[in-house]
Amino acid sequence: PEPVLLGNDENGDEVLISKKIDGVSLFRIPDNQTKDQLGNITRLMHRNIRIGGIEWSNSGKPDFNYYDRYLFYWLKGFTLGLGKDSKTLVLLDKLTDAMKVYCNTTRPFFNHNDIHDGQVLVLPGHKLSIIDFENWAEDSQLNELATYLFHSVRTGRPADEFESFLRGYLDNRSFTETEKSALIFYLLFISARAV
């Protein structure tokens, strides 16, 4: 949408006000073909939007330190339900080696970083518009896919909708075993962080 005003809110945070987009939230359209289209658009966004990679390099994600900080905090039991014997931490621990390999070998992509059906508008002609990029980040493509899956599970969306999104994203490619483990790690990590 065309920007109208750049300013600050009452907290001093920058806000961008743009023209209204007339469309219907994808959340209201349970259409697998549209989810496939969203997966394709997400893949193209990852492929075509260039980033510097500096935020990624400085984040501690490539060497797993970013995740270690959270795991250490959760192991100390500061978050209810995430102590050392929680099922979530046990599973995260089992996936850690694969995740470390993935982090060391992947490169960052532009991530919407909060992608879900409520962030997508269906416009006339069945065109899609992704909105609300204020949380964007440099991260792995699996972080983006796990974020979409997290929101799909959280809102009780049917599994076949995520399968359609994934089919559109992968475009006849398959995950490696390391990628499968990393995707599960991301999903559990995002879920735990949401707690």
JSON list of C-alpha atoms in Angstrom, two decimals:
[
{"chain": "A", "resi": 1, "resn": "PRO", "atom": "CA", "xyz": [0.00, 0.00, 0.00]},
{"chain": "A", "resi": 2, "resn": "GLU", "atom": "CA", "xyz": [1.06, 3.56, -0.63]},
{"chain": "A", "resi": 3, "resn": "PRO", "atom": "CA", "xyz": [2.57, 5.24, 2.47]},
{"chain": "A", "resi": 4, "resn": "VAL", "atom": "CA", "xyz": [0.68, 8.28, 3.74]},
{"chain": "A", "resi": 5, "resn": "LEU", "atom": "CA", "xyz": [2.48, 9.33, 6.93]},
{"chain": "A", "resi": 6, "resn": "LEU", "atom": "CA", "xyz": [5.59, 8.44, 8.89]},
{"chain": "A", "resi": 7, "resn": "GLY", "atom": "CA", "xyz": [5.49, 9.53, 12.50]},
{"chain": "A", "resi": 8, "resn": "ASN", "atom": "CA", "xyz": [5.81, 8.52, 16.13]},
{"chain": "A", "resi": 9, "resn": "ASP", "atom": "CA", "xyz": [3.21, 7.12, 18.48]},
{"chain": "A", "resi": 10, "resn": "GLU", "atom": "CA", "xyz": [2.74, 8.13, 22.13]},
{"chain": "A", "resi": 11, "resn": "ASN", "atom": "CA", "xyz": [5.64, 5.84, 23.14]},
{"chain": "A", "resi": 12, "resn": "GLY", "atom": "CA", "xyz": [8.01, 7.42, 20.65]},
{"chain": "A", "resi": 13, "resn": "ASP", "atom": "CA", "xyz": [8.00, 4.35, 18.38]},
{"chain": "A", "resi": 14, "resn": "GLU", "atom": "CA", "xyz": [7.99, 4.97, 14.65]},
{"chain": "A", "resi": 15, "resn": "VAL", "atom": "CA", "xyz": [4.75, 4.20, 12.85]},
{"chain": "A", "resi": 16, "resn": "LEU", "atom": "CA", "xyz": [3.96, 4.11, 9.18]},
{"chain": "A", "resi": 17, "resn": "ILE", "atom": "CA", "xyz": [0.41, 4.82, 8.13]},
{"chain": "A", "resi": 18, "resn": "SER", "atom": "CA", "xyz": [-0.53, 3.69, 4.66]},
{"chain": "A", "resi": 19, "resn": "LYS", "atom": "CA", "xyz": [-3.58, 3.67, 2.48]},
{"chain": "A", "resi": 20, "resn": "LYS", "atom": "CA", "xyz": [-6.19, 1.07, 3.30]},
{"chain": "A", "resi": 21, "resn": "ILE", "atom": "CA", "xyz": [-6.08, -2.17, 1.38]},
{"chain": "A", "resi": 22, "resn": "ASP", "atom": "CA", "xyz": [-9.50, -3.51, 0.51]},
{"chain": "A", "resi": 23, "resn": "GLY", "atom": "CA", "xyz": [-9.41, -7.23, 0.97]},
{"chain": "A", "resi": 24, "resn": "VAL", "atom": "CA", "xyz": [-10.58, -10.15, 3.05]},
{"chain": "A", "resi": 25, "resn": "SER", "atom": "CA", "xyz": [-8.38, -11.82, 5.67]},
{"chain": "A", "resi": 26, "resn": "LEU", "atom": "CA", "xyz": [-7.05, -15.16, 4.45]},
{"chain": "A", "resi": 27, "resn": "PHE", "atom": "CA", "xyz": [-8.16, -16.52, 7.81]},
{"chain": "A", "resi": 28, "resn": "ARG", "atom": "CA", "xyz": [-11.74, -16.31, 6.50]},
{"chain": "A", "resi": 29, "resn": "ILE", "atom": "CA", "xyz": [-10.98, -18.19, 3.30]},
{"chain": "A", "resi": 30, "resn": "PRO", "atom": "CA", "xyz": [-10.24, -21.86, 4.01]},
{"chain": "A", "resi": 31, "resn": "ASP", "atom": "CA", "xyz": [-9.01, -22.55, 0.50]},
{"chain": "A", "resi": 32, "resn": "ASN", "atom": "CA", "xyz": [-6.05, -24.87, -0.02]},
{"chain": "A", "resi": 33, "resn": "GLN", "atom": "CA", "xyz": [-5.26, -23.40, -3.43]},
{"chain": "A", "resi": 34, "resn": "THR", "atom": "CA", "xyz": [-4.84, -19.99, -1.81]},
{"chain": "A", "resi": 35, "resn": "LYS", "atom": "CA", "xyz": [-2.54, -21.49, 0.86]},
{"chain": "A", "resi": 36, "resn": "ASP", "atom": "CA", "xyz": [-0.47, -23.03, -1.92]},
{"chain": "A", "resi": 37, "resn": "GLN", "atom": "CA", "xyz": [-0.28, -19.58, -3.54]},
{"chain": "A", "resi": 38, "resn": "LEU", "atom": "CA", "xyz": [0.83, -18.04, -0.21]},
{"chain": "A", "resi": 39, "resn": "GLY", "atom": "CA", "xyz": [3.58, -20.65, 0.10]},
{"chain": "A", "resi": 40, "resn": "ASN", "atom": "CA", "xyz": [4.76, -19.78, -3.41]},
{"chain": "A", "resi": 41, "resn": "ILE", "atom": "CA", "xyz": [4.74, -16.04, -2.63]},
{"chain": "A", "resi": 42, "resn": "THR", "atom": "CA", "xyz": [6.69, -16.66, 0.59]},
{"chain": "A", "resi": 43, "resn": "ARG", "atom": "CA", "xyz": [9.32, -18.66, -1.33]},
{"chain": "A", "resi": 44, "resn": "LEU", "atom": "CA", "xyz": [9.64, -15.86, -3.89]},
{"chain": "A", "resi": 45, "resn": "MET", "atom": "CA", "xyz": [9.92, -13.29, -1.09]},
{"chain": "A", "resi": 46, "resn": "HIS", "atom": "CA", "xyz": [12.78, -15.30, 0.42]},
{"chain": "A", "resi": 47, "resn": "ARG", "atom": "CA", "xyz": [14.49, -15.65, -2.92]},
{"chain": "A", "resi": 48, "resn": "ASN", "atom": "CA", "xyz": [14.08, -12.09, -4.21]},
{"chain": "A", "resi": 49, "resn": "ILE", "atom": "CA", "xyz": [14.38, -9.71, -1.25]},
{"chain": "A", "resi": 50, "resn": "ARG", "atom": "CA", "xyz": [18.05, -9.05, -0.57]},
{"chain": "A", "resi": 51, "resn": "ILE", "atom": "CA", "xyz": [19.38, -8.56, 2.94]},
{"chain": "A", "resi": 52, "resn": "GLY", "atom": "CA", "xyz": [22.83, -7.79, 4.28]},
{"chain": "A", "resi": 53, "resn": "GLY", "atom": "CA", "xyz": [23.06, -10.67, 6.76]},
{"chain": "A", "resi": 54, "resn": "ILE", "atom": "CA", "xyz": [24.62, -8.48, 9.45]},
{"chain": "A", "resi": 55, "resn": "GLU", "atom": "CA", "xyz": [21.71, -8.85, 11.89]},
{"chain": "A", "resi": 56, "resn": "TRP", "atom": "CA", "xyz": [21.82, -12.63, 11.37]},
{"chain": "A", "resi": 57, "resn": "SER", "atom": "CA", "xyz": [25.59, -12.80, 11.93]},
{"chain": "A", "resi": 58, "resn": "ASN", "atom": "CA", "xyz": [25.39, -10.70, 15.09]},
{"chain": "A", "resi": 59, "resn": "SER", "atom": "CA", "xyz": [22.34, -12.51, 16.52]},
{"chain": "A", "resi": 60, "resn": "GLY", "atom": "CA", "xyz": [24.17, -15.60, 17.74]},
{"chain": "A", "resi": 61, "resn": "LYS", "atom": "CA", "xyz": [21.94, -17.82, 15.60]},
{"chain": "A", "resi": 62, "resn": "PRO", "atom": "CA", "xyz": [24.60, -19.15, 13.19]},
{"chain": "A", "resi": 63, "resn": "ASP", "atom": "CA", "xyz": [26.63, -20.60, 16.08]},
{"chain": "A", "resi": 64, "resn": "PHE", "atom": "CA", "xyz": [23.53, -21.55, 18.16]},
{"chain": "A", "resi": 65, "resn": "ASN", "atom": "CA", "xyz": [24.35, -19.13, 21.02]},
{"chain": "A", "resi": 66, "resn": "TYR", "atom": "CA", "xyz": [21.01, -17.34, 20.58]},
{"chain": "A", "resi": 67, "resn": "TYR", "atom": "CA", "xyz": [19.14, -20.58, 21.26]},
{"chain": "A", "resi": 68, "resn": "ASP", "atom": "CA", "xyz": [21.49, -21.67, 24.05]},
{"chain": "A", "resi": 69, "resn": "ARG", "atom": "CA", "xyz": [20.64, -18.51, 26.01]},
{"chain": "A", "resi": 70, "resn": "TYR", "atom": "CA", "xyz": [16.93, -19.37, 25.93]},
{"chain": "A", "resi": 71, "resn": "LEU", "atom": "CA", "xyz": [17.51, -23.04, 26.72]},
{"chain": "A", "resi": 72, "resn": "PHE", "atom": "CA", "xyz": [19.71, -22.12, 29.69]},
{"chain": "A", "resi": 73, "resn": "TYR", "atom": "CA", "xyz": [17.05, -19.71, 31.01]},
{"chain": "A", "resi": 74, "resn": "TRP", "atom": "CA", "xyz": [14.31, -22.31, 30.61]},
{"chain": "A", "resi": 75, "resn": "LEU", "atom": "CA", "xyz": [16.42, -25.03, 32.25]},
{"chain": "A", "resi": 76, "resn": "LYS", "atom": "CA", "xyz": [16.76, -22.81, 35.31]},
{"chain": "A", "resi": 77, "resn": "GLY", "atom": "CA", "xyz": [12.97, -23.05, 35.64]},
{"chain": "A", "resi": 78, "resn": "PHE", "atom": "CA", "xyz": [12.20, -19.35, 35.38]},
{"chain": "A", "resi": 79, "resn": "THR", "atom": "CA", "xyz": [9.26, -20.08, 33.06]},
{"chain": "A", "resi": 80, "resn": "LEU", "atom": "CA", "xyz": [6.40, -22.16, 34.43]},
{"chain": "A", "resi": 81, "resn": "GLY", "atom": "CA", "xyz": [6.16, -25.48, 32.59]},
{"chain": "A", "resi": 82, "resn": "LEU", "atom": "CA", "xyz": [9.59, -25.26, 30.97]},
{"chain": "A", "resi": 83, "resn": "GLY", "atom": "CA", "xyz": [11.83, -26.80, 33.63]},
{"chain": "A", "resi": 84, "resn": "LYS", "atom": "CA", "xyz": [14.57, -29.32, 32.89]},
{"chain": "A", "resi": 85, "resn": "ASP", "atom": "CA", "xyz": [12.17, -32.29, 32.81]},
{"chain": "A", "resi": 86, "resn": "SER", "atom": "CA", "xyz": [9.52, -30.67, 30.61]},
{"chain": "A", "resi": 87, "resn": "LYS", "atom": "CA", "xyz": [8.65, -32.57, 27.45]},
{"chain": "A", "resi": 88, "resn": "THR", "atom": "CA", "xyz": [9.39, -29.46, 25.40]},
{"chain": "A", "resi": 89, "resn": "LEU", "atom": "CA", "xyz": [12.97, -29.14, 26.67]},
{"chain": "A", "resi": 90, "resn": "VAL", "atom": "CA", "xyz": [13.59, -32.88, 26.37]},
{"chain": "A", "resi": 91, "resn": "LEU", "atom": "CA", "xyz": [12.51, -32.73, 22.71]},
{"chain": "A", "resi": 92, "resn": "LEU", "atom": "CA", "xyz": [14.51, -29.56, 22.05]},
{"chain": "A", "resi": 93, "resn": "ASP", "atom": "CA", "xyz": [17.57, -31.25, 23.52]},
{"chain": "A", "resi": 94, "resn": "LYS", "atom": "CA", "xyz": [17.13, -34.24, 21.20]},
{"chain": "A", "resi": 95, "resn": "LEU", "atom": "CA", "xyz": [16.94, -31.91, 18.19]},
{"chain": "A", "resi": 96, "resn": "THR", "atom": "CA", "xyz": [19.83, -29.64, 19.21]},
{"chain": "A", "resi": 97, "resn": "ASP", "atom": "CA", "xyz": [22.59, -31.42, 17.24]},
{"chain": "A", "resi": 98, "resn": "ALA", "atom": "CA", "xyz": [20.62, -31.29, 13.98]},
{"chain": "A", "resi": 99, "resn": "MET", "atom": "CA", "xyz": [19.71, -27.66, 14.65]},
{"chain": "A", "resi": 100, "resn": "LYS", "atom": "CA", "xyz": [23.37, -26.74, 15.22]},
{"chain": "A", "resi": 101, "resn": "VAL", "atom": "CA", "xyz": [24.29, -28.32, 11.87]},
{"chain": "A", "resi": 102, "resn": "TYR", "atom": "CA", "xyz": [21.44, -26.49, 10.18]},
{"chain": "A", "resi": 103, "resn": "CYS", "atom": "CA", "xyz": [22.36, -23.11, 11.72]},
{"chain": "A", "resi": 104, "resn": "ASN", "atom": "CA", "xyz": [25.98, -23.52, 10.66]},
{"chain": "A", "resi": 105, "resn": "THR", "atom": "CA", "xyz": [25.12, -24.36, 7.07]},
{"chain": "A", "resi": 106, "resn": "THR", "atom": "CA", "xyz": [22.13, -22.17, 6.29]},
{"chain": "A", "resi": 107, "resn": "ARG", "atom": "CA", "xyz": [22.05, -18.56, 5.19]},
{"chain": "A", "resi": 108, "resn": "PRO", "atom": "CA", "xyz": [19.62, -15.87, 6.32]},
{"chain": "A", "resi": 109, "resn": "PHE", "atom": "CA", "xyz": [16.61, -14.71, 4.37]},
{"chain": "A", "resi": 110, "resn": "PHE", "atom": "CA", "xyz": [14.23, -11.81, 4.72]},
{"chain": "A", "resi": 111, "resn": "ASN", "atom": "CA", "xyz": [11.52, -13.09, 7.11]},
{"chain": "A", "resi": 112, "resn": "HIS", "atom": "CA", "xyz": [8.14, -11.50, 7.67]},
{"chain": "A", "resi": 113, "resn": "ASN", "atom": "CA", "xyz": [8.64, -13.08, 11.10]},
{"chain": "A", "resi": 114, "resn": "ASP", "atom": "CA", "xyz": [4.95, -13.11, 12.04]},
{"chain": "A", "resi": 115, "resn": "ILE", "atom": "CA", "xyz": [3.33, -14.65, 9.01]},
{"chain": "A", "resi": 116, "resn": "HIS", "atom": "CA", "xyz": [-0.13, -16.13, 9.49]},
{"chain": "A", "resi": 117, "resn": "ASP", "atom": "CA", "xyz": [-3.50, -16.00, 7.76]},
{"chain": "A", "resi": 118, "resn": "GLY", "atom": "CA", "xyz": [-4.45, -12.79, 9.57]},
{"chain": "A", "resi": 119, "resn": "GLN", "atom": "CA", "xyz": [-1.45, -11.05, 7.96]},
{"chain": "A", "resi": 120, "resn": "VAL", "atom": "CA", "xyz": [-2.62, -11.88, 4.44]},
{"chain": "A", "resi": 121, "resn": "LEU", "atom": "CA", "xyz": [-5.39, -10.15, 2.55]},
{"chain": "A", "resi": 122, "resn": "VAL", "atom": "CA", "xyz": [-7.16, -11.68, -0.43]},
{"chain": "A", "resi": 123, "resn": "LEU", "atom": "CA", "xyz": [-7.83, -8.93, -2.96]},
{"chain": "A", "resi": 124, "resn": "PRO", "atom": "CA", "xyz": [-10.19, -8.91, -5.92]},
{"chain": "A", "resi": 125, "resn": "GLY", "atom": "CA", "xyz": [-9.03, -11.34, -8.58]},
{"chain": "A", "resi": 126, "resn": "HIS", "atom": "CA", "xyz": [-7.84, -13.70, -5.83]},
{"chain": "A", "resi": 127, "resn": "LYS", "atom": "CA", "xyz": [-4.52, -11.85, -5.46]},
{"chain": "A", "resi": 128, "resn": "LEU", "atom": "CA", "xyz": [-2.76, -11.97, -2.11]},
{"chain": "A", "resi": 129, "resn": "SER", "atom": "CA", "xyz": [-1.20, -9.11, -0.20]},
{"chain": "A", "resi": 130, "resn": "ILE", "atom": "CA", "xyz": [0.99, -9.79, 2.85]},
{"chain": "A", "resi": 131, "resn": "ILE", "atom": "CA", "xyz": [0.75, -6.96, 5.39]},
{"chain": "A", "resi": 132, "resn": "ASP", "atom": "CA", "xyz": [2.34, -5.80, 8.66]},
{"chain": "A", "resi": 133, "resn": "PHE", "atom": "CA", "xyz": [6.08, -6.19, 8.15]},
{"chain": "A", "resi": 134, "resn": "GLU", "atom": "CA", "xyz": [7.08, -4.34, 11.33]},
{"chain": "A", "resi": 135, "resn": "ASN", "atom": "CA", "xyz": [8.53, -7.52, 12.89]},
{"chain": "A", "resi": 136, "resn": "TRP", "atom": "CA", "xyz": [10.64, -8.50, 9.89]},
{"chain": "A", "resi": 137, "resn": "ALA", "atom": "CA", "xyz": [14.01, -10.05, 10.61]},
{"chain": "A", "resi": 138, "resn": "GLU", "atom": "CA", "xyz": [16.96, -11.79, 9.03]},
{"chain": "A", "resi": 139, "resn": "ASP", "atom": "CA", "xyz": [16.45, -15.46, 9.79]},
{"chain": "A", "resi": 140, "resn": "SER", "atom": "CA", "xyz": [16.35, -18.87, 8.19]},
{"chain": "A", "resi": 141, "resn": "GLN", "atom": "CA", "xyz": [13.58, -19.86, 5.85]},
{"chain": "A", "resi": 142, "resn": "LEU", "atom": "CA", "xyz": [12.58, -22.63, 8.28]},
{"chain": "A", "resi": 143, "resn": "ASN", "atom": "CA", "xyz": [11.94, -20.01, 10.96]},
{"chain": "A", "resi": 144, "resn": "GLU", "atom": "CA", "xyz": [9.33, -18.47, 8.64]},
{"chain": "A", "resi": 145, "resn": "LEU", "atom": "CA", "xyz": [7.71, -21.85, 7.89]},
{"chain": "A", "resi": 146, "resn": "ALA", "atom": "CA", "xyz": [7.63, -22.78, 11.58]},
{"chain": "A", "resi": 147, "resn": "THR", "atom": "CA", "xyz": [6.06, -19.42, 12.42]},
{"chain": "A", "resi": 148, "resn": "TYR", "atom": "CA", "xyz": [3.27, -20.08, 9.93]},
{"chain": "A", "resi": 149, "resn": "LEU", "atom": "CA", "xyz": [2.83, -23.61, 11.32]},
{"chain": "A", "resi": 150, "resn": "PHE", "atom": "CA", "xyz": [2.80, -22.31, 14.92]},
{"chain": "A", "resi": 151, "resn": "HIS", "atom": "CA", "xyz": [-0.01, -19.86, 14.13]},
{"chain": "A", "resi": 152, "resn": "SER", "atom": "CA", "xyz": [-1.88, -22.55, 12.20]},
{"chain": "A", "resi": 153, "resn": "VAL", "atom": "CA", "xyz": [-1.77, -24.93, 15.16]},
{"chain": "A", "resi": 154, "resn": "ARG", "atom": "CA", "xyz": [-2.53, -22.14, 17.65]},
{"chain": "A", "resi": 155, "resn": "THR", "atom": "CA", "xyz": [-5.69, -21.16, 15.75]},
{"chain": "A", "resi": 156, "resn": "GLY", "atom": "CA", "xyz": [-6.81, -24.72, 15.05]},
{"chain": "A", "resi": 157, "resn": "ARG", "atom": "CA", "xyz": [-6.42, -24.61, 11.28]},
{"chain": "A", "resi": 158, "resn": "PRO", "atom": "CA", "xyz": [-6.80, -27.95, 9.44]},
{"chain": "A", "resi": 159, "resn": "ALA", "atom": "CA", "xyz": [-3.51, -29.75, 8.74]},
{"chain": "A", "resi": 160, "resn": "ASP", "atom": "CA", "xyz": [-4.19, -29.86, 5.00]},
{"chain": "A", "resi": 161, "resn": "GLU", "atom": "CA", "xyz": [-4.01, -26.05, 4.86]},
{"chain": "A", "resi": 162, "resn": "PHE", "atom": "CA", "xyz": [-0.42, -26.11, 6.15]},
{"chain": "A", "resi": 163, "resn": "GLU", "atom": "CA", "xyz": [0.37, -28.97, 3.77]},
{"chain": "A", "resi": 164, "resn": "SER", "atom": "CA", "xyz": [-0.86, -26.80, 0.89]},
{"chain": "A", "resi": 165, "resn": "PHE", "atom": "CA", "xyz": [1.21, -23.84, 2.09]},
{"chain": "A", "resi": 166, "resn": "LEU", "atom": "CA", "xyz": [4.26, -26.09, 2.35]},
{"chain": "A", "resi": 167, "resn": "ARG", "atom": "CA", "xyz": [3.64, -27.61, -1.09]},
{"chain": "A", "resi": 168, "resn": "GLY", "atom": "CA", "xyz": [3.57, -24.11, -2.59]},
{"chain": "A", "resi": 169, "resn": "TYR", "atom": "CA", "xyz": [6.72, -23.16, -0.72]},
{"chain": "A", "resi": 170, "resn": "LEU", "atom": "CA", "xyz": [8.77, -26.25, -1.53]},
{"chain": "A", "resi": 171, "resn": "ASP", "atom": "CA", "xyz": [7.85, -26.29, -5.24]},
{"chain": "A", "resi": 172, "resn": "ASN", "atom": "CA", "xyz": [8.58, -30.03, -5.74]},
{"chain": "A", "resi": 173, "resn": "ARG", "atom": "CA", "xyz": [11.56, -30.01, -3.37]},
{"chain": "A", "resi": 174, "resn": "SER", "atom": "CA", "xyz": [11.74, -32.19, -0.26]},
{"chain": "A", "resi": 175, "resn": "PHE", "atom": "CA", "xyz": [13.21, -31.49, 3.14]},
{"chain": "A", "resi": 176, "resn": "THR", "atom": "CA", "xyz": [16.43, -33.19, 4.17]},
{"chain": "A", "resi": 177, "resn": "GLU", "atom": "CA", "xyz": [16.38, -35.04, 7.49]},
{"chain": "A", "resi": 178, "resn": "THR", "atom": "CA", "xyz": [18.34, -32.19, 9.07]},
{"chain": "A", "resi": 179, "resn": "GLU", "atom": "CA", "xyz": [15.78, -29.68, 7.78]},
{"chain": "A", "resi": 180, "resn": "LYS", "atom": "CA", "xyz": [12.93, -31.76, 9.18]},
{"chain": "A", "resi": 181, "resn": "SER", "atom": "CA", "xyz": [14.57, -31.81, 12.60]},
{"chain": "A", "resi": 182, "resn": "ALA", "atom": "CA", "xyz": [15.34, -28.09, 12.41]},
{"chain": "A", "resi": 183, "resn": "LEU", "atom": "CA", "xyz": [11.72, -27.29, 11.47]},
{"chain": "A", "resi": 184, "resn": "ILE", "atom": "CA", "xyz": [10.48, -29.23, 14.51]},
{"chain": "A", "resi": 185, "resn": "PHE", "atom": "CA", "xyz": [13.07, -27.46, 16.68]},
{"chain": "A", "resi": 186, "resn": "TYR", "atom": "CA", "xyz": [11.88, -24.05, 15.40]},
{"chain": "A", "resi": 187, "resn": "LEU", "atom": "CA", "xyz": [8.23, -24.97, 16.03]},
{"chain": "A", "resi": 188, "resn": "LEU", "atom": "CA", "xyz": [8.93, -26.05, 19.62]},
{"chain": "A", "resi": 189, "resn": "PHE", "atom": "CA", "xyz": [11.23, -23.08, 20.23]},
{"chain": "A", "resi": 190, "resn": "ILE", "atom": "CA", "xyz": [8.68, -20.56, 18.91]},
{"chain": "A", "resi": 191, "resn": "SER", "atom": "CA", "xyz": [5.95, -22.20, 21.00]},
{"chain": "A", "resi": 192, "resn": "ALA", "atom": "CA", "xyz": [8.07, -22.15, 24.16]},
{"chain": "A", "resi": 193, "resn": "ARG", "atom": "CA", "xyz": [9.12, -18.55, 23.57]},
{"chain": "A", "resi": 194, "resn": "ALA", "atom": "CA", "xyz": [5.44, -17.62, 23.23]},
{"chain": "A", "resi": 195, "resn": "VAL", "atom": "CA", "xyz": [4.87, -18.94, 26.76]}
]
